[in-house]
Amino acid sequence: MDSQAQLSDTIASQCERRLSDCGIRPTGQRVRIAVLLLSAPQHLSAEQILDSLRAAGARVSKATVYNTLNLFAERGLIRQLSVDGSRAWFDSNVDAHYHFHDLTSGALIDVPVPDVEFSRLPPPPPGTEVAGIDVVIRLRKKA
Amino acid sequence: MDSQAQLSDTIASQCERRLSDCGIRPTGQRVRIAVLLLSAPQHLSAEQILDSLRAAGARVSKATVYNTLNLFAERGLIRQLSVDGSRAWFDSNVDAHYHFHDLTSGALIDVPVPDVEFSRLPPPPPGTEVAGIDVVIRLRKKA
DNA sequence: TTCCTTGCAAAACTTTTGCATTAAA
DNA sequence: TTTAATGCAAAAGTTTTGCAAGGAA
């Protein structure tokens, strides 16, 4: 076994562990998706994940990708974002953070929490409480 | 002509005027959609607008509703929002503002700009400038 | 007439679902 | 063996598009 394969095994093992910890049975497809998505903080669409896995030679169905992403999101392993109306983006960074959205390229860039500070926020309407705050800073090319 | 009809005429005339001012030819369907949407600050989906117009007896097609909403948004008469992945919401309030998003009911509520104050914001990446900032405060039922 | 708008249907796209098959414990 | 996951295809939901017909200038 070369070091590349060994490294992959390690990552796969870590992912299996994370899935198990969340009460998710670490099946082949789920681990593959986890390895792809959880290896680094990133934003991927279902289509990108499907293409990536198939390009790597895996046999995966669209249904499984969606089922898996929804399951991961439900268990808090990933976060589903709605920044543009076109499709969902799946964010492997589940720590609180915000986003730049580059309108030219469509790219999403993480903004760490300490980089945004609110000195005033409205009180939530009666009977409700704040579940979370999403901030999307839209970017265009500088004039 | 009763006062109700007179009032409607006035609103329709105002809408026609706004469309003309934006370089949009004020056709029957466009004015109808403008009257519905621009009469008050609100958030409507394409489907809601279609249903509303048809319930009022108008002959309108889905294609025209979408064409018109896209045209209005392009000209800055309305704003298209992506708060949940399910569909687009069209906001007749184009002044800068933010939103509460009630996760229980799905309702959107405007948050005036002065109610949110940033004491710190990240600098935009090199070569870009901030085109706008969207803030969505998600609400759940209070425990 | 000429250009633009509309309606309808179909297409395009993303996401979900039903069901037979396969894999996991 | 028993339960759950997968693949495939089809369905569902939203939005766009092609094109013929209708309306405005």
Short mmCIF file of C-alpha atoms (C1' of nucleotides) in Angstrom, two decimals:
data_model
loop_
_atom_site.label_atom_id
_atom_site.label_comp_id
_atom_site.label_asym_id
_atom_site.label_seq_id
_atom_site.Cartn_x
_atom_site.Cartn_y
_atom_site.Cartn_z
CA MET A 1 0.00 0.00 0.00
CA ASP A 2 1.56 3.33 -1.01
CA SER A 3 1.34 6.43 1.14
CA GLN A 4 -1.35 7.92 -1.06
CA ALA A 5 -3.66 4.99 -0.50
CA GLN A 6 -2.71 4.93 3.13
CA LEU A 7 -3.62 8.60 3.50
CA SER A 8 -6.94 7.98 1.75
CA ASP A 9 -7.65 5.13 4.10
CA THR A 10 -6.99 7.34 7.04
CA ILE A 11 -9.33 10.04 5.77
CA ALA A 12 -11.97 7.46 4.96
CA SER A 13 -11.62 6.01 8.43
CA GLN A 14 -12.01 9.42 10.01
CA CYS A 15 -15.13 10.03 7.93
CA GLU A 16 -16.55 6.66 8.87
CA ARG A 17 -16.02 7.57 12.48
CA ARG A 18 -17.78 10.91 12.08
CA LEU A 19 -20.73 9.27 10.39
CA SER A 20 -21.03 6.62 13.07
CA ASP A 21 -20.84 9.30 15.74
CA CYS A 22 -23.84 10.96 14.14
CA GLY A 23 -25.78 7.72 14.06
CA ILE A 24 -25.32 7.40 10.31
CA ARG A 25 -24.43 3.98 8.99
CA PRO A 26 -21.14 4.46 7.13
CA THR A 27 -21.96 2.78 3.84
CA GLY A 28 -19.70 2.95 0.82
CA GLN A 29 -21.46 5.80 -0.94
CA ARG A 30 -21.88 7.84 2.20
CA VAL A 31 -18.24 7.55 3.09
CA ARG A 32 -17.26 8.52 -0.45
CA ILE A 33 -19.44 11.61 -0.27
CA ALA A 34 -18.15 12.44 3.20
CA VAL A 35 -14.51 12.09 2.09
CA LEU A 36 -15.18 14.42 -0.82
CA LEU A 37 -17.08 17.04 1.10
CA LEU A 38 -15.60 16.97 4.59
CA SER A 39 -11.95 16.96 3.60
CA ALA A 40 -11.88 20.75 3.61
CA PRO A 41 -14.20 23.72 4.14
CA GLN A 42 -15.95 24.10 0.80
CA HIS A 43 -19.21 24.69 -1.02
CA LEU A 44 -20.39 22.05 -3.47
CA SER A 45 -23.60 21.42 -5.37
CA ALA A 46 -25.23 18.00 -5.63
CA GLU A 47 -24.32 17.92 -9.31
CA GLN A 48 -20.66 18.66 -8.61
CA ILE A 49 -20.52 15.86 -6.07
CA LEU A 50 -22.19 13.42 -8.45
CA ASP A 51 -19.82 14.33 -11.28
CA SER A 52 -16.81 14.15 -9.01
CA LEU A 53 -17.66 10.69 -7.71
CA ARG A 54 -18.41 9.35 -11.17
CA ALA A 55 -15.23 10.86 -12.58
CA ALA A 56 -13.39 8.97 -9.84
CA GLY A 57 -14.97 5.78 -11.09
CA ALA A 58 -17.64 5.30 -8.45
CA ARG A 59 -21.09 4.02 -9.27
CA VAL A 60 -23.45 6.49 -7.61
CA SER A 61 -26.95 7.61 -8.33
CA LYS A 62 -28.40 11.09 -8.17
CA ALA A 63 -30.97 9.86 -5.65
CA THR A 64 -28.29 8.63 -3.30
CA VAL A 65 -26.37 11.88 -3.51
CA TYR A 66 -29.47 13.88 -2.61
CA ASN A 67 -30.56 11.43 0.09
CA THR A 68 -27.10 11.52 1.59
CA LEU A 69 -26.74 15.29 1.49
CA ASN A 70 -30.13 15.75 3.09
CA LEU A 71 -29.25 13.21 5.76
CA PHE A 72 -25.91 14.88 6.47
CA ALA A 73 -27.58 18.28 6.70
CA GLU A 74 -30.27 16.91 9.03
CA ARG A 75 -27.61 15.54 11.35
CA GLY A 76 -25.59 18.72 11.31
CA LEU A 77 -22.60 17.37 9.40
CA ILE A 78 -23.05 19.94 6.65
CA ARG A 79 -25.13 23.04 6.03
CA GLN A 80 -27.39 23.74 3.09
CA LEU A 81 -27.17 27.26 1.70
CA SER A 82 -29.57 29.30 -0.45
CA VAL A 83 -27.54 32.15 -1.83
CA ASP A 84 -28.80 32.24 -5.36
CA GLY A 85 -32.08 30.81 -6.51
CA SER A 86 -30.51 28.39 -8.96
CA ARG A 87 -29.58 25.47 -6.74
CA ALA A 88 -28.59 24.43 -3.24
CA TRP A 89 -25.00 24.66 -2.06
CA PHE A 90 -23.71 22.29 0.58
CA ASP A 91 -21.24 23.82 2.99
CA SER A 92 -18.89 21.48 4.83
CA ASN A 93 -18.14 24.19 7.36
CA VAL A 94 -20.83 23.93 10.02
CA ASP A 95 -19.21 26.36 12.42
CA ALA A 96 -21.03 29.69 12.53
CA HIS A 97 -19.81 31.90 9.71
CA TYR A 98 -20.98 34.19 6.93
CA HIS A 99 -20.34 34.43 3.20
CA PHE A 100 -19.03 36.58 0.42
CA HIS A 101 -20.88 35.85 -2.81
CA ASP A 102 -18.97 36.88 -5.91
CA LEU A 103 -21.64 37.87 -8.40
CA THR A 104 -19.18 37.67 -11.29
CA SER A 105 -17.91 34.15 -10.76
CA GLY A 106 -20.64 32.77 -8.55
CA ALA A 107 -18.00 31.79 -6.00
CA LEU A 108 -18.76 31.55 -2.31
CA ILE A 109 -16.12 32.55 0.21
CA ASP A 110 -16.35 32.01 3.95
CA VAL A 111 -16.31 35.02 6.26
CA PRO A 112 -15.30 34.17 9.83
CA VAL A 113 -17.63 35.27 12.59
CA PRO A 114 -15.16 37.71 14.20
CA ASP A 115 -14.99 39.64 10.92
CA VAL A 116 -18.61 40.70 11.28
CA GLU A 117 -19.78 42.48 14.38
CA PHE A 118 -23.30 43.72 15.02
CA SER A 119 -23.70 46.73 17.29
CA ARG A 120 -27.45 46.58 16.91
CA LEU A 121 -29.96 43.88 16.02
CA PRO A 122 -33.76 43.98 16.08
CA PRO A 123 -35.56 42.05 18.81
CA PRO A 124 -37.28 38.96 17.42
CA PRO A 125 -41.08 39.28 17.14
CA PRO A 126 -43.08 38.11 20.19
CA GLY A 127 -43.22 34.34 20.59
CA THR A 128 -40.13 33.80 18.47
CA GLU A 129 -36.43 33.56 19.09
CA VAL A 130 -33.46 33.85 16.78
CA ALA A 131 -32.39 30.49 15.35
CA GLY A 132 -29.53 31.92 13.32
CA ILE A 133 -28.36 34.82 11.24
CA ASP A 134 -27.25 34.52 7.65
CA VAL A 135 -25.14 37.27 6.15
CA VAL A 136 -24.28 37.29 2.45
CA ILE A 137 -22.02 40.06 1.21
CA ARG A 138 -22.46 40.33 -2.56
CA LEU A 139 -19.35 41.26 -4.49
CA ARG A 140 -18.94 42.78 -7.94
CA LYS A 141 -15.83 43.64 -9.90
CA LYS A 142 -14.32 46.85 -8.67
CA ALA A 143 -15.05 49.75 -11.02
CA MET B 1 -67.79 55.44 -11.08
CA ASP B 2 -67.71 54.58 -7.40
CA SER B 3 -64.85 55.50 -5.11
CA GLN B 4 -63.50 51.95 -5.14
CA ALA B 5 -63.12 51.98 -8.91
CA GLN B 6 -61.76 55.48 -8.77
CA LEU B 7 -59.15 54.43 -6.27
CA SER B 8 -58.18 51.46 -8.43
CA ASP B 9 -57.86 53.72 -11.42
CA THR B 10 -55.58 55.98 -9.50
CA ILE B 11 -53.36 53.12 -8.39
CA ALA B 12 -53.29 51.71 -11.91
CA SER B 13 -52.34 55.13 -13.26
CA GLN B 14 -49.56 55.46 -10.73
CA CYS B 15 -48.27 52.03 -11.69
CA GLU B 16 -48.43 52.86 -15.39
CA ARG B 17 -46.40 55.94 -14.65
CA ARG B 18 -43.78 53.98 -12.73
CA LEU B 19 -43.47 51.46 -15.53
CA SER B 20 -43.11 54.17 -18.16
CA ASP B 21 -40.49 55.89 -16.05
CA CYS B 22 -38.48 52.66 -16.10
CA GLY B 23 -38.77 52.34 -19.85
CA ILE B 24 -41.27 49.50 -19.54
CA ARG B 25 -44.27 49.65 -21.84
CA PRO B 26 -47.27 49.57 -19.51
CA THR B 27 -49.31 46.79 -21.07
CA GLY B 28 -52.42 45.36 -19.46
CA GLN B 29 -50.77 42.37 -17.83
CA ARG B 30 -47.78 44.33 -16.62
CA VAL B 31 -49.94 46.97 -15.00
CA ARG B 32 -52.06 44.28 -13.36
CA ILE B 33 -48.95 42.66 -11.90
CA ALA B 34 -47.56 46.02 -10.84
CA VAL B 35 -50.82 46.99 -9.11
CA LEU B 36 -50.83 43.70 -7.23
CA LEU B 37 -47.20 43.80 -6.21
CA LEU B 38 -46.39 47.48 -5.80
CA SER B 39 -49.45 48.49 -3.80
CA ALA B 40 -47.65 47.70 -0.54
CA PRO B 41 -44.32 46.33 0.69
CA GLN B 42 -44.74 42.56 0.41
CA HIS B 43 -43.17 39.29 -0.65
CA LEU B 44 -44.96 37.21 -3.27
CA SER B 45 -44.07 34.16 -5.30
CA ALA B 46 -44.74 33.87 -9.02
CA GLU B 47 -47.39 31.27 -8.28
CA GLN B 48 -49.18 33.52 -5.81
CA ILE B 49 -49.27 36.32 -8.34
CA LEU B 50 -50.58 34.04 -11.05
CA ASP B 51 -53.30 32.67 -8.78
CA SER B 52 -54.23 36.13 -7.56
CA LEU B 53 -54.63 37.52 -11.06
CA ARG B 54 -56.63 34.54 -12.25
CA ALA B 55 -58.85 34.64 -9.18
CA ALA B 56 -59.55 38.26 -10.06
CA GLY B 57 -60.71 37.14 -13.48
CA ALA B 58 -57.67 38.10 -15.54
CA ARG B 59 -56.36 35.93 -18.36
CA VAL B 60 -52.63 35.61 -17.67
CA SER B 61 -50.05 33.00 -18.48
CA LYS B 62 -47.29 31.67 -16.31
CA ALA B 63 -44.76 32.75 -18.93
CA THR B 64 -45.95 36.34 -18.80
CA VAL B 65 -45.80 36.41 -15.01
CA TYR B 66 -42.20 35.19 -15.03
CA ASN B 67 -41.21 37.42 -17.94
CA THR B 68 -42.72 40.41 -16.18
CA LEU B 69 -41.21 39.68 -12.79
CA ASN B 70 -37.78 39.22 -14.34
CA LEU B 71 -38.19 42.45 -16.26
CA PHE B 72 -39.29 44.35 -13.17
CA ALA B 73 -36.37 42.98 -11.19
CA GLU B 74 -33.93 43.87 -13.97
CA ARG B 75 -35.19 47.45 -13.96
CA GLY B 76 -35.05 47.74 -10.20
CA LEU B 77 -38.79 47.92 -9.59
CA ILE B 78 -38.71 44.84 -7.40
CA ARG B 79 -36.11 42.61 -5.80
CA GLN B 80 -35.78 38.87 -6.11
CA LEU B 81 -34.97 37.05 -2.89
CA SER B 82 -33.45 33.62 -2.23
CA VAL B 83 -34.22 32.85 1.39
CA ASP B 84 -35.16 29.23 1.09
CA GLY B 85 -34.23 26.95 -1.74
CA SER B 86 -37.79 26.20 -2.72
CA ARG B 87 -38.69 29.15 -4.91
CA ALA B 88 -38.02 32.82 -5.58
CA TRP B 89 -39.76 35.54 -3.61
CA PHE B 90 -40.35 38.91 -5.19
CA ASP B 91 -40.05 41.83 -2.82
CA SER B 92 -41.82 45.06 -3.73
CA ASN B 93 -39.65 46.95 -1.28
CA VAL B 94 -36.50 47.92 -3.15
CA ASP B 95 -35.16 50.21 -0.47
CA ALA B 96 -32.24 48.69 1.39
CA HIS B 97 -33.53 46.46 4.17
CA TYR B 98 -33.09 43.06 5.74
CA HIS B 99 -35.39 40.18 6.62
CA PHE B 100 -36.71 38.02 9.38
CA HIS B 101 -37.50 34.54 8.10
CA ASP B 102 -39.97 32.65 10.25
CA LEU B 103 -38.96 29.02 9.92
CA THR B 104 -42.29 27.85 11.33
CA SER B 105 -44.62 29.68 8.98
CA GLY B 106 -42.22 30.49 6.17
CA ALA B 107 -43.18 34.15 6.48
CA LEU B 108 -40.81 36.95 5.53
CA ILE B 109 -40.81 40.16 7.55
CA ASP B 110 -38.92 43.30 6.61
CA VAL B 111 -36.25 44.60 8.96
CA PRO B 112 -35.48 48.31 8.44
CA VAL B 113 -31.86 49.24 7.89
CA PRO B 114 -31.53 51.29 11.10
CA ASP B 115 -32.45 48.19 13.13
CA VAL B 116 -29.23 46.50 12.08
CA GLU B 117 -25.90 48.15 12.69
CA PHE B 118 -22.52 46.69 11.82
CA SER B 119 -19.57 47.75 13.92
CA ARG B 120 -17.25 45.62 11.85
CA LEU B 121 -17.30 44.24 8.32
CA PRO B 122 -14.60 42.40 6.39
CA PRO B 123 -12.87 44.23 3.56
CA PRO B 124 -13.93 42.88 0.18
CA PRO B 125 -11.30 40.72 -1.56
CA PRO B 126 -8.86 42.56 -3.88
CA GLY B 127 -10.42 43.63 -7.16
CA THR B 128 -13.95 43.48 -5.78
CA GLU B 129 -16.31 45.86 -4.09
CA VAL B 130 -19.44 45.30 -2.03
CA ALA B 131 -22.56 45.33 -4.17
CA GLY B 132 -24.91 44.75 -1.28
CA ILE B 133 -25.39 42.91 1.98
CA ASP B 134 -28.22 40.50 2.67
CA VAL B 135 -29.11 39.68 6.23
CA VAL B 136 -31.65 36.98 7.03
CA ILE B 137 -32.52 36.44 10.67
CA ARG B 138 -34.08 33.00 11.01
CA LEU B 139 -36.80 32.71 13.64
CA ARG B 140 -38.18 29.70 15.46
CA LYS B 141 -40.96 29.37 18.00
CA LYS B 142 -39.76 30.46 21.41
CA ALA B 143 -39.09 27.48 23.66
"C1'" DT C 1 -46.68 47.50 -41.17
"C1'" DT C 2 -43.46 46.65 -37.67
"C1'" DC C 3 -42.20 45.59 -33.28
"C1'" DC C 4 -43.24 43.96 -28.90
"C1'" DT C 5 -46.10 41.22 -25.77
"C1'" DT C 6 -48.89 37.32 -24.67
"C1'" DG C 7 -50.48 32.55 -24.15
"C1'" DC C 8 -49.78 27.92 -24.60
"C1'" DA C 9 -47.12 23.98 -24.59
"C1'" DA C 10 -43.04 21.97 -24.21
"C1'" DA C 11 -38.49 21.92 -22.49
"C1'" DA C 12 -34.94 22.53 -19.01
"C1'" DC C 13 -33.38 22.02 -14.45
"C1'" DT C 14 -33.24 20.80 -9.72
"C1'" DT C 15 -34.95 17.81 -6.30
"C1'" DT C 16 -37.97 14.02 -4.62
"C1'" DT C 17 -40.20 9.54 -4.74
"C1'" DG C 18 -41.51 4.51 -5.81
"C1'" DC C 19 -39.81 0.30 -6.21
"C1'" DA C 20 -36.99 -3.63 -7.24
"C1'" DT C 21 -32.25 -4.90 -6.16
"C1'" DT C 22 -28.25 -4.93 -3.31
"C1'" DA C 23 -25.44 -4.30 0.63
"C1'" DA C 24 -24.78 -4.01 5.65
"C1'" DA C 25 -25.24 -5.77 10.48
"C1'" DT D 1 -32.12 -13.03 7.96
"C1'" DT D 2 -33.72 -8.78 8.61
"C1'" DT D 3 -33.33 -4.13 7.88
"C1'" DA D 4 -31.67 -0.29 5.59
"C1'" DA D 5 -29.36 1.80 1.46
"C1'" DT D 6 -28.84 2.09 -3.50
"C1'" DG D 7 -29.83 2.70 -8.44
"C1'" DC D 8 -32.83 3.64 -11.89
"C1'" DA D 9 -36.59 5.76 -13.82
"C1'" DA D 10 -40.27 8.44 -13.34
"C1'" DA D 11 -42.56 12.20 -11.09
"C1'" DA D 12 -42.90 16.70 -9.06
"C1'" DG D 13 -41.97 21.57 -8.73
"C1'" DT D 14 -40.07 25.84 -10.49
"C1'" DT D 15 -38.49 28.56 -14.22
"C1'" DT D 16 -37.32 29.25 -19.14
"C1'" DT D 17 -38.02 29.00 -24.06
"C1'" DG D 18 -40.05 28.46 -28.90
"C1'" DC D 19 -43.44 29.86 -31.54
"C1'" DA D 20 -47.87 31.29 -33.32
"C1'" DA D 21 -51.30 34.70 -32.40
"C1'" DG D 22 -52.64 39.13 -30.74
"C1'" DG D 23 -51.96 44.10 -29.51
"C1'" DA D 24 -49.67 48.64 -29.48
"C1'" DA D 25 -47.42 52.36 -31.95
#
